[in-house]
């Protein structure tokens, strides 16, 4: 997998809705934008984050549907949602951005999806078996599955999908190639014509065998299925460029079919009569991709659905529209301050802990955002099944505790109140992206760190790529980032394993990381991740900052709408229906 492509994808899907995959790459720290269009990320019921005040804790029902704009009233069989313009690469595993992923989430179904806690549930596969040694996964497909062109979907299509992901020419962002599938390396090197570990048992049954256990394999391998007859017709080992020609005319198994893509304007869908759950209740669906004011689009009825930061101001404004239902939502992400562990002062855990105690995160991430956030202390979202606060230090704002730790670390107050050690001042060079949130952070951090006796030196970048280049050069102490959407708890900690967080090399952490992937038993994994979270909460190789809170406003005529932090709208969208306009 190419790191650059992963980073690009994670940037594009920030703050979004429909994501069905995740990555270990960093994103820009979340900004305090008033509104955003529907982007990639999510799954079924909204969840509440602990901590902080929220202006909306339960779904809100529209109070006056007579205020519904005429434009929205006139629609009888069409629902419109805003989306940043996709590239048109609508083949799963070959998308160019998260926005392409929004589109193919409606065009393609998966073998396995996840529920509101990120736990696997059936989709195209009605059930599965996992061998006692956790190495062989057997998927049992539903009978009579069809692609959108009416052709049958069988185990051969699944085998084809997995096989091309291990082709030496594959350079997409799928995590499947990271799995140790038996015989996959031999196939990739051209030493075998098939992958030994992939076995088609019958048209509805397929198994795959790994060389070592991986608890994420069930969902990872259970992703979207490509038609072998369509996408594999011209396949030759080592040659995958031909698939690009098929991006604009996808054949999938999802609830909708692509009707038309008009770059810069919209993506039009029509209900798929061959969808295994039955034809969707709403015939037409449109992603409106033209640039514009999200508030204006919702107010005028040009879109039926939009996302906003969960500030009191935004919530009250949405309520005042009268025709809007509102649901609160917490994305499966976390914000953090990446620490340069290569710098001598920051190698000391006590210094990192002092900075965490000395930073008023409540003021920065909760109060300044009118409650649209909560404090993070572990690398997992509150909606994760692995989330825990047991044995977790909340690092409540405590300047005196921070001072005490700096004293213990040998940093004594020197000239001008700045702490010194071995003739060097304690200076924190901070990097941030240009945003309102960065302005708030810098103002509060400067005052907080001054109280600790730490010199604060901020640098703000208008261009995120420039910020990343600065980070790569090593010329920084702290930098604000946010994760992309996280499905499995391992997603939130992989950056401590893969070299993303340079300078963190703890054998105990590595042992626990492998242990967390070595079993599929949720209760056993919970215990392992609790240990991991407690370890990272104490060592602070990064300083955890915040969880975001969002609200979604949508046309009160829409029934059966729900949003997930892992799969987004895709799971509920086939059931959306439009009530008659008043």
XYZ file of C-alpha atoms in Angstrom:
582
model
C 0.000 0.000 0.000
C 1.221 3.420 -0.901
C 1.490 5.805 2.011
C 0.936 8.855 -0.164
C -2.329 7.527 -1.510
C -3.457 6.660 2.008
C -2.728 10.180 3.202
C -4.628 11.677 0.289
C -7.673 9.559 0.998
C -7.686 10.348 4.687
C -7.542 14.063 3.944
C -10.453 13.899 1.564
C -12.746 11.987 3.858
C -12.244 14.174 6.920
C -15.423 14.988 8.821
C -17.553 12.771 6.648
C -20.364 10.317 6.421
C -20.225 7.276 4.224
C -16.827 5.778 4.683
C -16.627 2.005 4.426
C -12.869 1.718 4.831
C -10.320 3.284 7.105
C -6.647 4.096 7.147
C -3.831 4.742 9.567
C -2.881 8.063 8.055
C -3.169 11.424 9.705
C -5.541 14.189 8.714
C -5.555 17.876 9.330
C -6.845 18.671 12.778
C -10.599 19.236 12.758
C -11.610 22.799 12.125
C -14.523 24.657 13.633
C -16.421 24.980 10.365
C -20.061 25.881 10.703
C -21.224 23.391 8.115
C -19.985 20.769 5.752
C -21.370 18.766 2.881
C -21.960 15.063 3.244
C -18.661 13.240 3.050
C -17.279 9.811 3.636
C -17.404 7.981 6.972
C -20.186 6.222 9.103
C -22.964 3.553 9.904
C -26.380 3.083 11.674
C -27.477 4.823 14.915
C -25.902 8.035 16.224
C -23.967 7.681 19.460
C -23.184 10.142 22.216
C -19.684 10.903 23.399
C -19.124 11.086 27.151
C -17.884 14.333 28.607
C -18.623 17.886 27.564
C -21.989 19.530 27.020
C -24.033 18.867 23.928
C -27.002 20.928 22.794
C -28.731 17.845 21.382
C -28.632 14.449 23.058
C -31.564 12.791 21.283
C -32.945 12.959 17.734
C -35.181 15.972 17.128
C -38.333 15.835 14.980
C -39.341 18.676 12.658
C -41.880 20.961 14.353
C -43.545 22.651 11.350
C -43.524 20.847 8.012
C -45.626 23.649 6.469
C -42.333 25.572 6.195
C -40.918 23.009 3.754
C -39.701 24.904 0.655
C -41.655 24.410 -2.564
C -38.568 22.967 -4.271
C -38.461 20.090 -1.788
C -42.242 19.606 -1.806
C -42.222 18.971 -5.552
C -39.946 15.938 -5.280
C -41.944 12.711 -5.137
C -39.398 10.000 -5.927
C -35.995 11.670 -5.489
C -33.764 12.430 -2.497
C -30.791 14.807 -2.853
C -27.692 14.900 -0.644
C -24.639 17.159 -0.967
C -21.211 15.711 -1.746
C -17.841 17.149 -2.735
C -17.163 16.359 -6.397
C -15.835 12.793 -6.877
C -13.251 11.920 -9.530
C -15.371 9.333 -11.328
C -13.301 6.304 -10.264
C -16.309 4.267 -9.162
C -14.686 0.841 -8.938
C -14.142 -0.314 -5.331
C -10.463 -0.782 -4.410
C -9.476 1.641 -7.197
C -11.074 4.867 -5.985
C -9.130 8.123 -6.173
C -10.732 9.778 -3.146
C -13.123 9.196 -0.304
C -15.802 10.926 -2.364
C -15.565 8.168 -4.987
C -16.090 5.825 -2.050
C -19.335 7.607 -1.179
C -20.591 6.763 -4.646
C -19.541 3.125 -4.752
C -20.996 2.585 -1.264
C -24.397 2.779 -2.971
C -23.369 0.809 -6.053
C -21.727 -2.174 -4.335
C -22.587 -4.363 -1.362
C -20.119 -6.175 0.888
C -19.984 -9.731 2.145
C -19.930 -8.384 5.693
C -20.796 -4.977 7.090
C -20.678 -3.650 10.657
C -23.256 -2.489 13.168
C -23.350 0.747 15.163
C -20.554 -0.527 17.420
C -18.331 -1.623 14.564
C -19.084 -5.326 15.057
C -19.544 -7.550 11.975
C -23.041 -8.346 10.702
C -24.154 -10.206 7.548
C -24.607 -8.531 4.180
C -24.097 -10.565 0.971
C -22.787 -13.377 3.168
C -25.612 -14.690 5.353
C -23.136 -16.282 7.776
C -19.488 -17.267 8.199
C -17.319 -19.723 10.074
C -13.908 -19.165 11.618
C -11.677 -22.155 12.296
C -10.522 -22.909 15.831
C -6.996 -21.787 14.975
C -8.381 -18.440 13.707
C -6.717 -18.969 10.336
C -9.508 -20.049 7.978
C -12.556 -17.911 7.228
C -15.463 -19.502 5.369
C -18.145 -17.219 3.935
C -21.594 -18.581 3.065
C -23.244 -16.379 0.440
C -26.976 -15.837 0.196
C -28.716 -17.728 -2.581
C -29.734 -16.103 -5.854
C -27.550 -13.013 -5.483
C -27.319 -10.866 -8.589
C -25.276 -7.979 -9.902
C -27.075 -4.909 -11.215
C -26.915 -6.279 -14.794
C -28.849 -9.363 -13.702
C -25.872 -11.745 -13.791
C -25.349 -14.115 -10.827
C -23.006 -13.208 -7.959
C -21.166 -16.289 -6.729
C -18.073 -17.407 -4.854
C -16.093 -17.164 -8.109
C -16.611 -13.404 -8.058
C -15.339 -13.206 -4.487
C -12.251 -15.264 -5.393
C -11.570 -12.989 -8.369
C -11.900 -9.870 -6.191
C -9.411 -11.159 -3.609
C -7.015 -12.392 -6.274
C -6.549 -9.080 -8.096
C -5.801 -7.349 -4.791
C -2.693 -9.530 -4.549
C -1.682 -8.883 -8.152
C 1.737 -7.245 -8.419
C 0.133 -4.405 -10.401
C -2.389 -3.519 -7.690
C -1.547 -0.111 -6.199
C -4.819 0.918 -4.569
C -5.601 1.611 -0.925
C -7.157 -1.678 0.159
C -5.768 -3.166 3.364
C -6.402 -6.717 2.110
C -2.852 -7.039 0.668
C -1.486 -6.561 4.200
C -3.089 -9.846 5.274
C -0.873 -12.919 5.209
C -3.108 -15.023 2.950
C -1.543 -18.416 2.304
C 0.084 -18.452 -1.134
C -0.543 -14.754 -1.803
C 3.165 -13.876 -2.009
C 3.834 -16.720 -4.442
C 1.038 -15.428 -6.664
C 2.274 -11.844 -6.426
C 5.768 -12.947 -7.430
C 4.410 -14.909 -10.394
C 5.438 -18.254 -8.899
C 1.868 -19.560 -8.777
C -1.141 -19.178 -11.071
C -3.653 -19.139 -8.225
C -3.607 -18.249 -4.529
C -3.362 -21.431 -2.488
C -5.302 -20.084 0.483
C -8.410 -19.132 -1.537
C -10.793 -22.055 -2.102
C -14.131 -21.946 -3.910
C -16.097 -24.752 -2.248
C -19.344 -24.301 -4.184
C -21.156 -21.349 -5.817
C -22.325 -20.064 -2.409
C -19.282 -20.970 -0.294
C -15.708 -19.722 -0.271
C -12.873 -19.993 2.236
C -9.606 -18.184 2.721
C -6.705 -19.310 4.905
C -4.181 -17.001 6.559
C -0.661 -17.778 7.677
C -1.212 -15.976 10.970
C -4.351 -14.806 12.797
C -5.708 -11.302 12.237
C -8.917 -10.245 13.967
C -9.637 -7.622 11.301
C -9.578 -10.186 8.492
C -13.277 -11.072 8.617
C -14.441 -7.548 7.777
C -11.430 -6.681 5.641
C -11.913 -9.681 3.353
C -15.680 -9.234 3.603
C -15.611 -5.993 1.636
C -17.216 -5.278 -1.747
C -17.442 -7.892 -4.507
C -16.482 -7.283 -8.141
C -18.067 -9.173 -11.027
C -15.535 -11.578 -12.540
C -17.471 -11.632 -15.827
C -17.365 -7.845 -16.095
C -14.204 -6.694 -14.291
C -12.237 -9.856 -14.979
C -13.043 -10.299 -18.652
C -9.740 -8.748 -19.770
C -7.666 -9.626 -16.696
C -4.103 -10.765 -17.203
C -1.646 -11.133 -14.345
C 0.361 -7.957 -13.834
C -2.000 -5.829 -15.920
C -4.782 -3.924 -14.168
C -4.896 -0.667 -16.134
C -7.860 -1.944 -18.142
C -10.100 -1.527 -15.075
C -9.784 2.256 -15.366
C -11.899 2.062 -18.532
C -14.721 0.558 -16.477
C -14.754 3.167 -13.672
C -17.517 5.234 -15.259
C -19.856 2.318 -16.006
C -19.887 0.240 -12.805
C -21.695 -3.084 -12.396
C -22.339 -3.656 -8.715
C -24.658 -5.376 -6.263
C -25.709 -2.406 -4.129
C -29.092 -0.731 -3.697
C -28.585 1.706 -6.572
C -27.232 1.782 -10.114
C -25.323 4.692 -11.617
C -27.601 6.624 -13.948
C -25.348 9.543 -14.843
C -22.279 11.374 -13.549
C -22.027 15.053 -14.435
C -18.658 16.285 -13.079
C -19.005 19.431 -11.011
C -22.784 19.085 -10.802
C -24.215 15.775 -9.656
C -24.147 11.994 -9.512
C -27.512 10.459 -10.370
C -28.603 7.018 -9.192
C -31.617 4.850 -9.961
C -32.925 2.029 -7.762
C -31.458 -1.417 -8.464
C -34.268 -3.901 -9.063
C -31.774 -6.752 -8.534
C -30.719 -5.638 -5.027
C -30.873 -8.664 -2.726
C -32.935 -6.870 -0.066
C -35.452 -5.725 -2.654
C -35.665 -2.605 -4.756
C -35.099 0.562 -2.659
C -38.215 2.489 -1.658
C -37.077 5.729 -3.314
C -36.532 5.411 -7.061
C -33.949 8.154 -7.537
C -31.058 9.408 -5.429
C -28.754 12.312 -6.298
C -25.454 13.485 -4.906
C -25.373 17.222 -5.596
C -21.693 18.010 -6.185
C -21.784 21.670 -7.226
C -20.048 24.113 -4.902
C -22.234 26.310 -2.749
C -23.410 27.273 0.707
C -24.632 24.183 2.592
C -26.983 26.214 4.746
C -28.510 27.833 1.686
C -29.012 24.493 -0.055
C -30.819 23.053 2.968
C -32.892 26.186 3.619
C -34.081 26.419 0.011
C -34.779 22.702 -0.301
C -32.104 22.087 -2.924
C -30.700 19.296 -0.740
C -32.518 17.070 1.729
C -29.625 16.348 4.080
C -26.526 18.117 5.417
C -24.048 17.867 8.304
C -23.053 20.606 10.733
C -20.807 21.073 13.744
C -22.965 20.442 16.838
C -22.765 23.972 18.211
C -25.709 25.436 20.115
C -25.994 28.086 17.408
C -26.239 25.534 14.598
C -28.724 23.350 16.473
C -31.033 26.281 17.214
C -30.815 27.490 13.619
C -31.730 24.018 12.337
C -34.698 23.859 14.712
C -35.887 27.283 13.538
C -36.219 26.015 9.966
C -39.219 23.994 11.128
C -39.080 21.264 8.461
C -35.782 19.689 9.530
C -35.251 16.538 11.579
C -31.955 16.544 13.500
C -29.814 13.656 14.735
C -26.678 13.950 16.915
C -23.644 11.993 15.790
C -20.121 11.274 17.028
C -17.624 10.229 14.317
C -15.310 7.288 14.962
C -12.231 9.528 15.027
C -10.008 11.220 17.571
C -7.833 14.312 17.502
C -4.306 14.403 18.858
C -1.080 16.343 19.136
C 1.714 14.418 17.471
C 4.849 14.689 19.588
C 8.347 14.778 18.113
C 9.852 11.983 20.173
C 13.219 12.631 18.556
C 13.656 15.836 20.532
C 15.511 15.310 23.781
C 13.065 17.078 26.107
C 10.046 15.217 24.704
C 11.655 11.805 25.097
C 10.863 12.175 28.802
C 7.384 10.889 29.631
C 7.077 13.361 32.501
C 7.479 16.288 30.125
C 4.757 14.942 27.836
C 2.475 14.380 30.819
C 3.209 17.899 32.075
C 2.119 19.353 28.738
C -1.091 17.295 28.859
C -1.908 18.513 32.379
C -0.959 22.072 31.506
C -3.177 22.373 28.407
C -6.786 23.458 28.954
C -8.339 21.064 26.445
C -11.862 21.690 27.779
C -11.656 25.369 26.816
C -10.068 24.670 23.425
C -12.133 21.763 22.135
C -15.436 21.895 24.034
C -16.239 25.350 25.364
C -14.927 27.241 22.340
C -17.011 24.970 20.103
C -20.237 25.451 22.076
C -20.166 21.860 23.279
C -19.519 20.380 19.826
C -16.816 18.080 21.152
C -15.473 16.178 24.135
C -12.062 15.366 25.568
C -10.099 12.346 24.323
C -7.664 10.405 26.488
C -7.267 7.180 24.524
C -6.848 6.259 20.824
C -10.441 5.088 20.370
C -13.756 6.824 19.864
C -16.498 6.582 22.536
C -18.623 4.694 20.006
C -16.094 1.852 19.734
C -16.889 -1.448 21.438
C -13.377 -1.286 22.906
C -13.775 2.183 24.459
C -13.095 2.337 28.180
C -12.394 4.884 30.891
C -11.295 2.241 33.406
C -7.796 2.994 34.670
C -7.542 5.991 32.326
C -5.991 9.246 33.540
C -8.247 12.129 32.390
C -5.371 14.644 32.631
C -7.706 17.313 33.923
C -6.305 20.804 33.499
C -3.868 21.274 36.404
C -1.054 23.778 35.998
C 0.470 22.945 39.360
C 0.635 19.234 38.530
C 2.328 20.134 35.246
C 4.882 22.276 37.064
C 5.576 19.478 39.527
C 6.301 17.013 36.723
C 8.626 19.458 34.970
C 10.465 19.969 38.257
C 10.846 16.210 38.617
C 12.136 16.013 35.043
C 14.884 18.503 35.941
C 13.478 21.544 34.129
C 13.981 24.483 36.482
C 12.721 28.024 36.068
C 15.315 30.304 34.473
C 15.555 33.752 32.910
C 12.205 35.305 32.028
C 10.355 32.471 33.758
C 11.287 29.972 31.024
C 12.419 26.587 32.302
C 15.947 25.416 31.521
C 17.953 22.215 31.707
C 21.603 21.712 30.825
C 21.738 25.284 29.563
C 18.805 24.867 27.149
C 15.387 26.482 27.371
C 12.199 24.420 27.159
C 10.713 25.578 23.856
C 7.706 24.001 22.097
C 7.580 24.603 18.343
C 3.954 23.976 17.351
C 2.600 23.422 13.818
C -1.027 23.922 12.852
C -3.271 24.393 9.836
C -4.836 27.791 9.196
C -8.292 27.640 10.771
C -10.427 29.096 13.512
C -9.624 26.042 15.647
C -5.880 26.688 15.292
C -6.403 30.299 16.347
C -8.201 29.126 19.486
C -5.557 26.498 20.240
C -2.659 28.936 19.867
C -4.269 31.618 22.039
C -5.035 29.212 24.893
C -1.841 27.129 24.610
C 0.376 30.212 24.673
C -1.144 31.304 27.972
C -1.204 27.769 29.419
C 2.389 26.937 28.524
C 3.648 30.298 29.730
C 2.143 29.441 33.124
C 4.150 26.200 33.073
C 7.349 28.035 32.210
C 7.405 26.739 28.640
C 8.154 28.979 25.663
C 5.512 28.447 22.975
C 6.527 28.996 19.348
C 3.576 28.473 16.947
C 3.769 28.198 13.153
C 0.619 28.117 11.002
C 0.353 26.744 7.467
C -2.309 27.687 4.920
C -1.415 24.617 2.868
C -1.666 21.213 4.543
C 0.953 19.633 2.285
C 3.451 22.259 3.446
C 2.676 21.387 7.040
C 3.268 17.681 6.325
C 6.597 18.505 4.651
C 7.632 20.399 7.780
C 6.664 17.429 9.934
C 8.609 15.084 7.677
C 11.671 17.300 8.072
C 11.507 16.816 11.845
C 11.475 20.555 12.554
C 8.656 20.641 15.106
C 7.700 19.618 18.639
C 3.913 19.361 18.485
C 1.512 19.257 15.531
C -2.287 18.981 15.447
C -3.767 16.028 13.566
C -6.948 13.986 13.490
C -7.423 10.360 12.487
C -9.595 9.210 9.619
C -12.613 7.064 10.487
C -11.723 4.040 12.629
C -13.644 0.763 12.423
C -11.600 -1.679 14.494
C -9.714 -0.593 17.654
C -6.477 -1.697 15.977
C -7.028 1.090 13.420
C -6.508 3.720 16.097
C -3.150 2.373 17.250
C -1.502 1.095 14.070
C 0.398 4.380 13.764
C 2.448 3.315 16.792
C 3.430 0.108 14.975
C 4.056 1.153 11.378
C 6.574 3.930 11.953
C 4.091 6.787 11.532
C 4.912 7.892 15.084
C 8.697 7.912 14.894
C 10.650 7.217 18.054
C 8.073 5.086 19.840
C 9.438 1.580 20.249
C 7.905 -0.219 23.196
C 8.192 -4.057 23.190
C 5.241 -4.335 25.590
C 3.028 -2.339 23.230
C 4.061 -4.476 20.254
C 3.317 -7.645 22.198
C -0.151 -6.356 23.117
C -0.814 -5.149 19.563
C -0.167 -8.617 18.137
C -2.195 -10.184 20.944
C -5.148 -7.941 20.089
C -5.171 -9.248 16.521
C -4.522 -12.885 17.404
C -8.088 -13.646 18.478
C -11.555 -12.810 17.194
C -13.127 -13.177 20.639
C -14.513 -9.719 21.432
C -14.309 -10.081 25.215
C -10.677 -11.201 25.036
C -9.882 -8.340 22.669
C -11.592 -5.829 24.984
C -9.235 -6.815 27.790
C -6.184 -6.499 25.545
C -7.199 -3.072 24.228
C -7.928 -1.881 27.744
C -4.303 -2.714 28.593
C -3.109 -0.965 25.424
C -5.171 2.153 26.136
C -3.927 2.306 29.718
C -0.331 1.957 28.506
C -0.642 4.680 25.858
C -2.619 6.926 28.204
C 0.304 6.755 30.629
C 3.168 7.005 28.146
C 1.550 9.602 25.864
C 3.591 9.005 22.702
C 0.991 11.437 21.392
C -1.178 13.799 23.433
C -4.841 12.954 22.926
C -7.061 15.988 22.453
C -10.691 15.607 21.418
C -13.658 13.865 19.852
C -15.895 15.815 17.508
C -19.665 16.081 17.730
C -21.819 16.607 14.680
C -25.500 16.997 13.906
C -27.267 16.044 10.715
C -30.262 17.999 9.529
C -32.586 16.415 7.003
C -35.942 16.915 5.319
C -38.703 15.815 7.722
C -40.428 13.969 4.863
C -37.702 11.300 4.901
C -38.537 8.192 6.900
C -36.180 5.439 8.116
C -32.983 7.516 7.942
C -30.120 6.553 10.225
C -26.391 7.244 10.166
C -23.501 5.102 11.302
C -19.983 6.196 12.263
C -18.605 3.228 10.319
C -20.642 2.764 7.132
C -22.593 6.008 6.902
C -25.876 6.258 5.078
C -25.328 3.163 2.946
C -27.024 0.648 5.269
C -30.229 2.611 5.860
C -30.545 4.380 2.512
C -32.389 1.525 0.707
C -35.181 1.949 3.281
C -35.487 5.727 2.973
C -38.903 6.814 1.807
C -40.563 10.164 1.174
C -43.787 10.914 3.011
C -46.340 12.958 1.035
C -45.758 16.710 1.272
C -48.227 18.650 3.406
